[in-house]
PDB file of C-alpha atoms in Angstrom:
ATOM      1  CA  MET K   1      20.422   1.906 -22.973  1.00  0.00           C
ATOM      2  CA  THR K   2      17.550   4.232 -23.556  1.00  0.00           C
ATOM      3  CA  GLU K   3      14.841   4.631 -20.883  1.00  0.00           C
ATOM      4  CA  ARG K   4      11.639   3.182 -21.913  1.00  0.00           C
ATOM      5  CA  THR K   5       8.698   5.954 -20.956  1.00  0.00           C
ATOM      6  CA  GLU K   6       6.035   4.465 -23.228  1.00  0.00           C
ATOM      7  CA  SER K   7       4.993   1.243 -24.597  1.00  0.00           C
ATOM      8  CA  SER K   8       2.594  -0.106 -27.200  1.00  0.00           C
ATOM      9  CA  ARG K   9       0.202  -1.485 -24.643  1.00  0.00           C
ATOM     10  CA  PRO K  10      -1.479  -0.571 -21.492  1.00  0.00           C
ATOM     11  CA  ALA K  11       0.482  -1.287 -17.735  1.00  0.00           C
ATOM     12  CA  SER K  12      -0.830  -5.178 -16.142  1.00  0.00           C
ATOM     13  CA  THR K  13      -1.724  -5.422 -13.289  1.00  0.00           C
ATOM     14  CA  ALA K  14      -0.096  -8.736 -12.845  1.00  0.00           C
ATOM     15  CA  ARG K  15       2.477  -9.435 -15.660  1.00  0.00           C
ATOM     16  CA  GLN K  16       3.251 -12.533 -16.238  1.00  0.00           C
ATOM     17  CA  PRO K  17       7.981 -13.732 -15.949  1.00  0.00           C
ATOM     18  CA  SER K  18       9.220 -14.273 -18.851  1.00  0.00           C
ATOM     19  CA  ARG K  19      10.492 -17.057 -19.934  1.00  0.00           C
ATOM     20  CA  GLY K  20      14.073 -18.557 -19.357  1.00  0.00           C
ATOM     21  CA  ARG K  21      15.822 -19.168 -15.926  1.00  0.00           C
ATOM     22  CA  PRO K  22      14.099 -18.532 -13.122  1.00  0.00           C
ATOM     23  CA  ARG K  23      14.110 -14.874 -11.380  1.00  0.00           C
ATOM     24  CA  ASP K  24      16.511 -14.330  -8.711  1.00  0.00           C
ATOM     25  CA  ALA K  25      13.784 -13.284  -5.401  1.00  0.00           C
ATOM     26  CA  GLY K  26      16.935 -11.113  -4.116  1.00  0.00           C
ATOM     27  CA  ARG K  27      17.168  -8.947  -7.162  1.00  0.00           C
ATOM     28  CA  ASP K  28      13.853  -8.586  -7.159  1.00  0.00           C
ATOM     29  CA  ARG K  29      13.513  -7.069  -3.570  1.00  0.00           C
ATOM     30  CA  ALA K  30      16.419  -5.105  -4.500  1.00  0.00           C
ATOM     31  CA  LEU K  31      14.957  -3.378  -7.467  1.00  0.00           C
ATOM     32  CA  LEU K  32      11.067  -3.133  -5.182  1.00  0.00           C
ATOM     33  CA  GLU K  33      13.491  -1.340  -2.388  1.00  0.00           C
ATOM     34  CA  ALA K  34      15.117   0.502  -4.803  1.00  0.00           C
ATOM     35  CA  THR K  35      11.911   1.605  -6.921  1.00  0.00           C
ATOM     36  CA  VAL K  36      10.572   3.229  -3.443  1.00  0.00           C
ATOM     37  CA  ALA K  37      13.223   4.945  -2.275  1.00  0.00           C
ATOM     38  CA  VAL K  38      13.662   6.819  -6.121  1.00  0.00           C
ATOM     39  CA  LEU K  39      10.071   7.829  -6.385  1.00  0.00           C
ATOM     40  CA  GLN K  40      10.350   8.830  -1.927  1.00  0.00           C
ATOM     41  CA  GLU K  41      13.642  11.130  -3.728  1.00  0.00           C
ATOM     42  CA  SER K  42      12.531  12.290  -7.230  1.00  0.00           C
ATOM     43  CA  GLY K  43       8.599  11.564  -7.420  1.00  0.00           C
ATOM     44  CA  TYR K  44       6.931   9.733 -10.507  1.00  0.00           C
ATOM     45  CA  GLY K  45       8.012  12.131 -12.973  1.00  0.00           C
ATOM     46  CA  GLY K  46      11.600  11.943 -11.818  1.00  0.00           C
ATOM     47  CA  LEU K  47      11.646   8.510 -11.625  1.00  0.00           C
ATOM     48  CA  THR K  48      14.186   6.358 -14.666  1.00  0.00           C
ATOM     49  CA  THR K  49      14.601   2.933 -15.020  1.00  0.00           C
ATOM     50  CA  ALA K  50      18.199   3.313 -14.745  1.00  0.00           C
ATOM     51  CA  ALA K  51      18.187   5.313 -11.836  1.00  0.00           C
ATOM     52  CA  VAL K  52      16.685   2.042  -9.887  1.00  0.00           C
ATOM     53  CA  ALA K  53      18.770   0.234 -11.533  1.00  0.00           C
ATOM     54  CA  LYS K  54      21.618   1.818 -10.298  1.00  0.00           C
ATOM     55  CA  ARG K  55      20.373   2.296  -6.845  1.00  0.00           C
ATOM     56  CA  ALA K  56      19.399  -1.486  -6.703  1.00  0.00           C
ATOM     57  CA  GLY K  57      23.088  -1.974  -7.798  1.00  0.00           C
ATOM     58  CA  VAL K  58      21.978  -4.309 -10.898  1.00  0.00           C
ATOM     59  CA  SER K  59      22.257  -3.257 -14.859  1.00  0.00           C
ATOM     60  CA  THR K  60      19.209  -1.832 -16.563  1.00  0.00           C
ATOM     61  CA  ALA K  61      19.364  -5.111 -18.347  1.00  0.00           C
ATOM     62  CA  THR K  62      18.595  -7.256 -15.713  1.00  0.00           C
ATOM     63  CA  LEU K  63      15.326  -4.425 -14.759  1.00  0.00           C
ATOM     64  CA  TYR K  64      13.912  -4.711 -18.667  1.00  0.00           C
ATOM     65  CA  ARG K  65      13.660  -8.722 -18.016  1.00  0.00           C
ATOM     66  CA  ARG K  66      11.385  -8.276 -15.568  1.00  0.00           C
ATOM     67  CA  TRP K  67       9.654  -4.498 -16.438  1.00  0.00           C
ATOM     68  CA  ARG K  68       9.656  -3.150 -19.657  1.00  0.00           C
ATOM     69  CA  SER K  69       8.837   0.236 -18.829  1.00  0.00           C
ATOM     70  CA  LYS K  70       8.818   2.723 -15.813  1.00  0.00           C
ATOM     71  CA  GLU K  71       5.243   2.356 -15.712  1.00  0.00           C
ATOM     72  CA  ASP K  72       5.300  -0.824 -15.380  1.00  0.00           C
ATOM     73  CA  LEU K  73       7.855  -1.143 -12.357  1.00  0.00           C
ATOM     74  CA  VAL K  74       5.642   1.203  -9.992  1.00  0.00           C
ATOM     75  CA  VAL K  75       3.160  -1.180 -11.020  1.00  0.00           C
ATOM     76  CA  GLY K  76       4.999  -3.805 -10.556  1.00  0.00           C
ATOM     77  CA  THR K  77       6.123  -2.712  -7.696  1.00  0.00           C
ATOM     78  CA  ALA K  78       2.594  -1.841  -5.824  1.00  0.00           C
ATOM     79  CA  VAL K  79       1.728  -5.030  -6.209  1.00  0.00           C
ATOM     80  CA  ARG K  80       4.716  -7.354  -5.484  1.00  0.00           C
ATOM     81  CA  TRP K  81       4.558  -4.694  -1.910  1.00  0.00           C
ATOM     82  CA  ALA K  82       0.864  -5.435  -1.746  1.00  0.00           C
ATOM     83  CA  SER K  83       1.300  -9.407  -1.882  1.00  0.00           C
ATOM     84  CA  ASP K  84       3.858  -9.018   1.049  1.00  0.00           C
ATOM     85  CA  LEU K  85       1.314  -7.925   3.681  1.00  0.00           C
ATOM     86  CA  GLY K  86      -0.065 -10.690   5.772  1.00  0.00           C
ATOM     87  CA  PRO K  87      -3.712 -12.081   6.460  1.00  0.00           C
ATOM     88  CA  GLN K  88      -5.606  -9.828   9.052  1.00  0.00           C
ATOM     89  CA  PRO K  89      -5.615 -12.284  12.291  1.00  0.00           C
ATOM     90  CA  ASP K  90      -8.962 -13.122  14.019  1.00  0.00           C
ATOM     91  CA  THR K  91      -7.964 -11.973  18.050  1.00  0.00           C
ATOM     92  CA  GLY K  92     -11.503 -13.004  18.992  1.00  0.00           C
ATOM     93  CA  SER K  93     -12.972  -9.462  19.816  1.00  0.00           C
ATOM     94  CA  LEU K  94     -13.934  -6.564  18.128  1.00  0.00           C
ATOM     95  CA  ASP K  95     -11.548  -3.943  19.449  1.00  0.00           C
ATOM     96  CA  GLY K  96      -7.962  -6.448  19.434  1.00  0.00           C
ATOM     97  CA  ASP K  97      -9.439  -7.093  15.316  1.00  0.00           C
ATOM     98  CA  LEU K  98      -9.647  -2.812  14.596  1.00  0.00           C
ATOM     99  CA  THR K  99      -7.256  -2.323  16.733  1.00  0.00           C
ATOM    100  CA  ALA K 100      -4.654  -4.546  14.959  1.00  0.00           C
ATOM    101  CA  LEU K 101      -6.076  -3.277  11.304  1.00  0.00           C
ATOM    102  CA  LEU K 102      -5.383   0.504  12.692  1.00  0.00           C
ATOM    103  CA  LYS K 103      -2.114  -0.316  13.537  1.00  0.00           C
ATOM    104  CA  ASP K 104      -1.426  -2.463  10.299  1.00  0.00           C
ATOM    105  CA  LYS K 105      -2.373   0.867   8.381  1.00  0.00           C
ATOM    106  CA  ALA K 106      -0.535   3.188  10.308  1.00  0.00           C
ATOM    107  CA  GLU K 107       2.859   1.098   9.665  1.00  0.00           C
ATOM    108  CA  THR K 108       1.484   0.771   6.221  1.00  0.00           C
ATOM    109  CA  LEU K 109       1.341   4.428   5.484  1.00  0.00           C
ATOM    110  CA  GLU K 110       4.205   5.602   7.828  1.00  0.00           C
ATOM    111  CA  GLY K 111       6.557   3.410   5.530  1.00  0.00           C
ATOM    112  CA  PRO K 112       7.155   2.594   1.932  1.00  0.00           C
ATOM    113  CA  GLY K 113       3.325   1.980   1.067  1.00  0.00           C
ATOM    114  CA  GLY K 114       2.531   5.652   2.351  1.00  0.00           C
ATOM    115  CA  ARG K 115       4.968   6.593  -0.272  1.00  0.00           C
ATOM    116  CA  LEU K 116       3.953   4.581  -3.155  1.00  0.00           C
ATOM    117  CA  LEU K 117       0.509   5.757  -1.710  1.00  0.00           C
ATOM    118  CA  HIS K 118       1.291   9.402  -2.456  1.00  0.00           C
ATOM    119  CA  VAL K 119       2.735   8.848  -6.017  1.00  0.00           C
ATOM    120  CA  LEU K 120      -0.164   6.470  -6.758  1.00  0.00           C
ATOM    121  CA  ILE K 121      -3.163   9.369  -5.609  1.00  0.00           C
ATOM    122  CA  GLY K 122      -0.925  11.234  -7.622  1.00  0.00           C
ATOM    123  CA  GLU K 123      -1.021   9.679 -10.782  1.00  0.00           C
ATOM    124  CA  ALA K 124      -4.029   8.034 -11.126  1.00  0.00           C
ATOM    125  CA  ALA K 125      -5.889  10.937 -11.626  1.00  0.00           C
ATOM    126  CA  HIS K 126      -4.186  11.096 -15.711  1.00  0.00           C
ATOM    127  CA  ASN K 127      -2.450   7.375 -15.438  1.00  0.00           C
ATOM    128  CA  GLU K 128      -5.321   4.791 -15.981  1.00  0.00           C
ATOM    129  CA  ALA K 129      -2.884   1.565 -15.157  1.00  0.00           C
ATOM    130  CA  LEU K 130      -1.883   3.414 -12.205  1.00  0.00           C
ATOM    131  CA  ALA K 131      -5.732   4.111 -10.971  1.00  0.00           C
ATOM    132  CA  ARG K 132      -6.257   0.295 -11.559  1.00  0.00           C
ATOM    133  CA  VAL K 133      -3.582  -1.120  -9.553  1.00  0.00           C
ATOM    134  CA  LEU K 134      -3.973   1.780  -6.192  1.00  0.00           C
ATOM    135  CA  ASP K 135      -7.630   0.432  -6.603  1.00  0.00           C
ATOM    136  CA  THR K 136      -6.951  -3.756  -6.626  1.00  0.00           C
ATOM    137  CA  ALA K 137      -3.430  -3.469  -4.586  1.00  0.00           C
ATOM    138  CA  ILE K 138      -4.183  -0.902  -2.929  1.00  0.00           C
ATOM    139  CA  ILE K 139      -8.008  -0.158  -1.483  1.00  0.00           C
ATOM    140  CA  GLN K 140      -9.241  -3.262  -2.430  1.00  0.00           C
ATOM    141  CA  PRO K 141      -7.592  -5.599  -0.179  1.00  0.00           C
ATOM    142  CA  VAL K 142      -8.098  -2.465   2.912  1.00  0.00           C
ATOM    143  CA  ARG K 143     -11.811  -2.675   1.908  1.00  0.00           C
ATOM    144  CA  ASP K 144     -12.145  -6.634   2.507  1.00  0.00           C
ATOM    145  CA  ARG K 145     -10.045  -7.126   5.774  1.00  0.00           C
ATOM    146  CA  ALA K 146     -12.252  -4.095   7.189  1.00  0.00           C
ATOM    147  CA  ALA K 147     -15.303  -6.471   6.051  1.00  0.00           C
ATOM    148  CA  ASP K 148     -13.838  -9.222   7.294  1.00  0.00           C
ATOM    149  CA  VAL K 149     -13.537  -7.500  10.862  1.00  0.00           C
ATOM    150  CA  VAL K 150     -16.844  -6.643  10.703  1.00  0.00           C
ATOM    151  CA  CYS K 151     -18.714  -9.928   9.768  1.00  0.00           C
ATOM    152  CA  ARG K 152     -16.443 -11.534  12.002  1.00  0.00           C
ATOM    153  CA  ALA K 153     -18.358  -9.216  14.925  1.00  0.00           C
ATOM    154  CA  VAL K 154     -21.632  -9.603  13.691  1.00  0.00           C
ATOM    155  CA  ALA K 155     -21.236 -13.487  14.260  1.00  0.00           C
ATOM    156  CA  ARG K 156     -19.644 -13.200  17.733  1.00  0.00           C
ATOM    157  CA  GLY K 157     -22.897 -10.617  18.630  1.00  0.00           C
ATOM    158  CA  ASP K 158     -20.450  -7.820  19.177  1.00  0.00           C
ATOM    159  CA  ILE K 159     -22.423  -4.954  17.217  1.00  0.00           C
ATOM    160  CA  PRO K 160     -25.667  -5.723  15.134  1.00  0.00           C
ATOM    161  CA  PRO K 161     -24.964  -6.160  11.047  1.00  0.00           C
ATOM    162  CA  LEU K 162     -24.457  -2.994   8.816  1.00  0.00           C
ATOM    163  CA  GLN K 163     -26.352  -2.051   5.326  1.00  0.00           C
ATOM    164  CA  ASP K 164     -22.391  -2.030   4.190  1.00  0.00           C
ATOM    165  CA  ALA K 165     -19.759  -3.566   5.940  1.00  0.00           C
ATOM    166  CA  HIS K 166     -16.981  -1.804   3.557  1.00  0.00           C
ATOM    167  CA  VAL K 167     -17.484   0.817   5.222  1.00  0.00           C
ATOM    168  CA  LEU K 168     -15.132   0.236   8.214  1.00  0.00           C
ATOM    169  CA  ALA K 169     -12.235   0.455   5.853  1.00  0.00           C
ATOM    170  CA  ASP K 170     -13.463   3.938   4.298  1.00  0.00           C
ATOM    171  CA  LEU K 171     -13.521   5.260   7.908  1.00  0.00           C
ATOM    172  CA  VAL K 172      -9.693   3.358   8.851  1.00  0.00           C
ATOM    173  CA  VAL K 173      -8.574   4.869   5.329  1.00  0.00           C
ATOM    174  CA  GLY K 174      -9.792   8.277   5.586  1.00  0.00           C
ATOM    175  CA  SER K 175      -9.343   9.173   9.081  1.00  0.00           C
ATOM    176  CA  MET K 176      -5.374   7.776   9.242  1.00  0.00           C
ATOM    177  CA  VAL K 177      -4.703   9.225   5.617  1.00  0.00           C
ATOM    178  CA  SER K 178      -5.587  12.172   7.457  1.00  0.00           C
ATOM    179  CA  ARG K 179      -4.615  11.852  10.842  1.00  0.00           C
ATOM    180  CA  LEU K 180      -0.995  11.215   9.336  1.00  0.00           C
ATOM    181  CA  PHE K 181      -0.981  12.914   5.757  1.00  0.00           C
ATOM    182  CA  LEU K 182      -2.841  15.690   6.139  1.00  0.00           C
ATOM    183  CA  THR K 183      -2.109  16.813   9.770  1.00  0.00           C
ATOM    184  CA  PRO K 184       0.963  18.551  10.151  1.00  0.00           C
ATOM    185  CA  ASP K 185       1.209  18.477  13.888  1.00  0.00           C
ATOM    186  CA  ALA K 186       0.131  15.005  14.277  1.00  0.00           C
ATOM    187  CA  ALA K 187       2.614  13.192  11.442  1.00  0.00           C
ATOM    188  CA  HIS K 188       5.330  14.564  13.965  1.00  0.00           C
ATOM    189  CA  SER K 189       4.123  14.156  17.325  1.00  0.00           C
ATOM    190  CA  GLY K 190       6.238  10.669  18.010  1.00  0.00           C
ATOM    191  CA  THR K 191       9.060  11.174  19.872  1.00  0.00           C
ATOM    192  CA  THR K 192      11.998   8.716  20.394  1.00  0.00           C
ATOM    193  CA  ASP K 193      11.032   7.778  24.109  1.00  0.00           C
ATOM    194  CA  GLY K 194       6.965   7.702  23.080  1.00  0.00           C
ATOM    195  CA  PRO K 195       4.257   6.731  20.778  1.00  0.00           C
ATOM    196  CA  SER K 196       5.175   6.820  17.281  1.00  0.00           C
ATOM    197  CA  SER K 197       2.114   9.253  15.199  1.00  0.00           C
ATOM    198  CA  GLY K 198       0.854   5.901  14.005  1.00  0.00           C
ATOM    199  CA  GLU K 199       0.676   4.717  17.639  1.00  0.00           C
ATOM    200  CA  ALA K 200      -0.856   7.772  18.878  1.00  0.00           C
ATOM    201  CA  ALA K 201      -3.421   8.048  15.603  1.00  0.00           C
ATOM    202  CA  THR K 202      -4.419   3.884  16.459  1.00  0.00           C
ATOM    203  CA  ARG K 203      -4.834   5.014  20.499  1.00  0.00           C
ATOM    204  CA  GLU K 204      -7.450   8.147  19.494  1.00  0.00           C
ATOM    205  CA  LEU K 205      -9.181   6.896  16.060  1.00  0.00           C
ATOM    206  CA  LEU K 206     -10.204   3.404  17.876  1.00  0.00           C
ATOM    207  CA  PRO K 207     -13.278   4.238  20.526  1.00  0.00           C
ATOM    208  CA  PHE K 208     -14.388   6.806  17.331  1.00  0.00           C
ATOM    209  CA  LEU K 209     -14.253   3.888  15.384  1.00  0.00           C
ATOM    210  CA  LEU K 210     -15.273   1.436  17.896  1.00  0.00           C
ATOM    211  CA  ARG K 211     -18.975   3.461  18.208  1.00  0.00           C
ATOM    212  CA  ALA K 212     -19.131   3.931  14.625  1.00  0.00           C
ATOM    213  CA  VAL K 213     -19.492   0.754  14.265  1.00  0.00           C
ATOM    214  CA  GLY K 214     -22.415   0.277  17.014  1.00  0.00           C
ATOM    215  CA  ALA K 215     -19.896  -1.318  19.489  1.00  0.00           C
ATOM    216  CA  PRO K 216     -21.785  -0.860  23.408  1.00  0.00           C
ATOM    217  CA  SER K 217     -19.425   2.089  25.035  1.00  0.00           C
ATOM    218  CA  GLY K 218     -17.845   1.844  28.646  1.00  0.00           C
TER     219      GLY K 218
END
């Protein structure tokens, strides 16, 4: 079977499953994990559906019953990965909520989500479908979760109202991406018997972000 790299219609961020027998969730998961692994090794340009199918231990026909092209496969992987993330917990305090948000974002960037983010950012400039999924599946959910943290803190009287509650997401994502992706020393600061780079970044960024949203010091 030849590789399908182009299609006649734009990729969808929410492709409907084809009719027939129910999809095997285990195969879906294997294909998702294989896609991330091949992307990490070869990048978007080097990814092929044949390589993903081989890594997942399935036939290319099985893959094409789920995604009709390489672009659909990457978009579908991002959407499925994002849908697996749990809701943001309400810890009862701004400090607790923001710590949970920072830890979650650090774990995401250090795991499969970070590898996907690298790929989507690199391709989004010239691929409308990937740019769309970067925004809808990855960026906007973080913005909404951060806005929830701010709104709860305002409702509790922890901080004064912010003109734009979503600005916290820009601070969280921007600072974490800079710390873990763009600062080499920070990215390799974790040791086997000490905090990971994400844990260290959370500890260092938390007091600055609390002050940025108006939390009282001390």
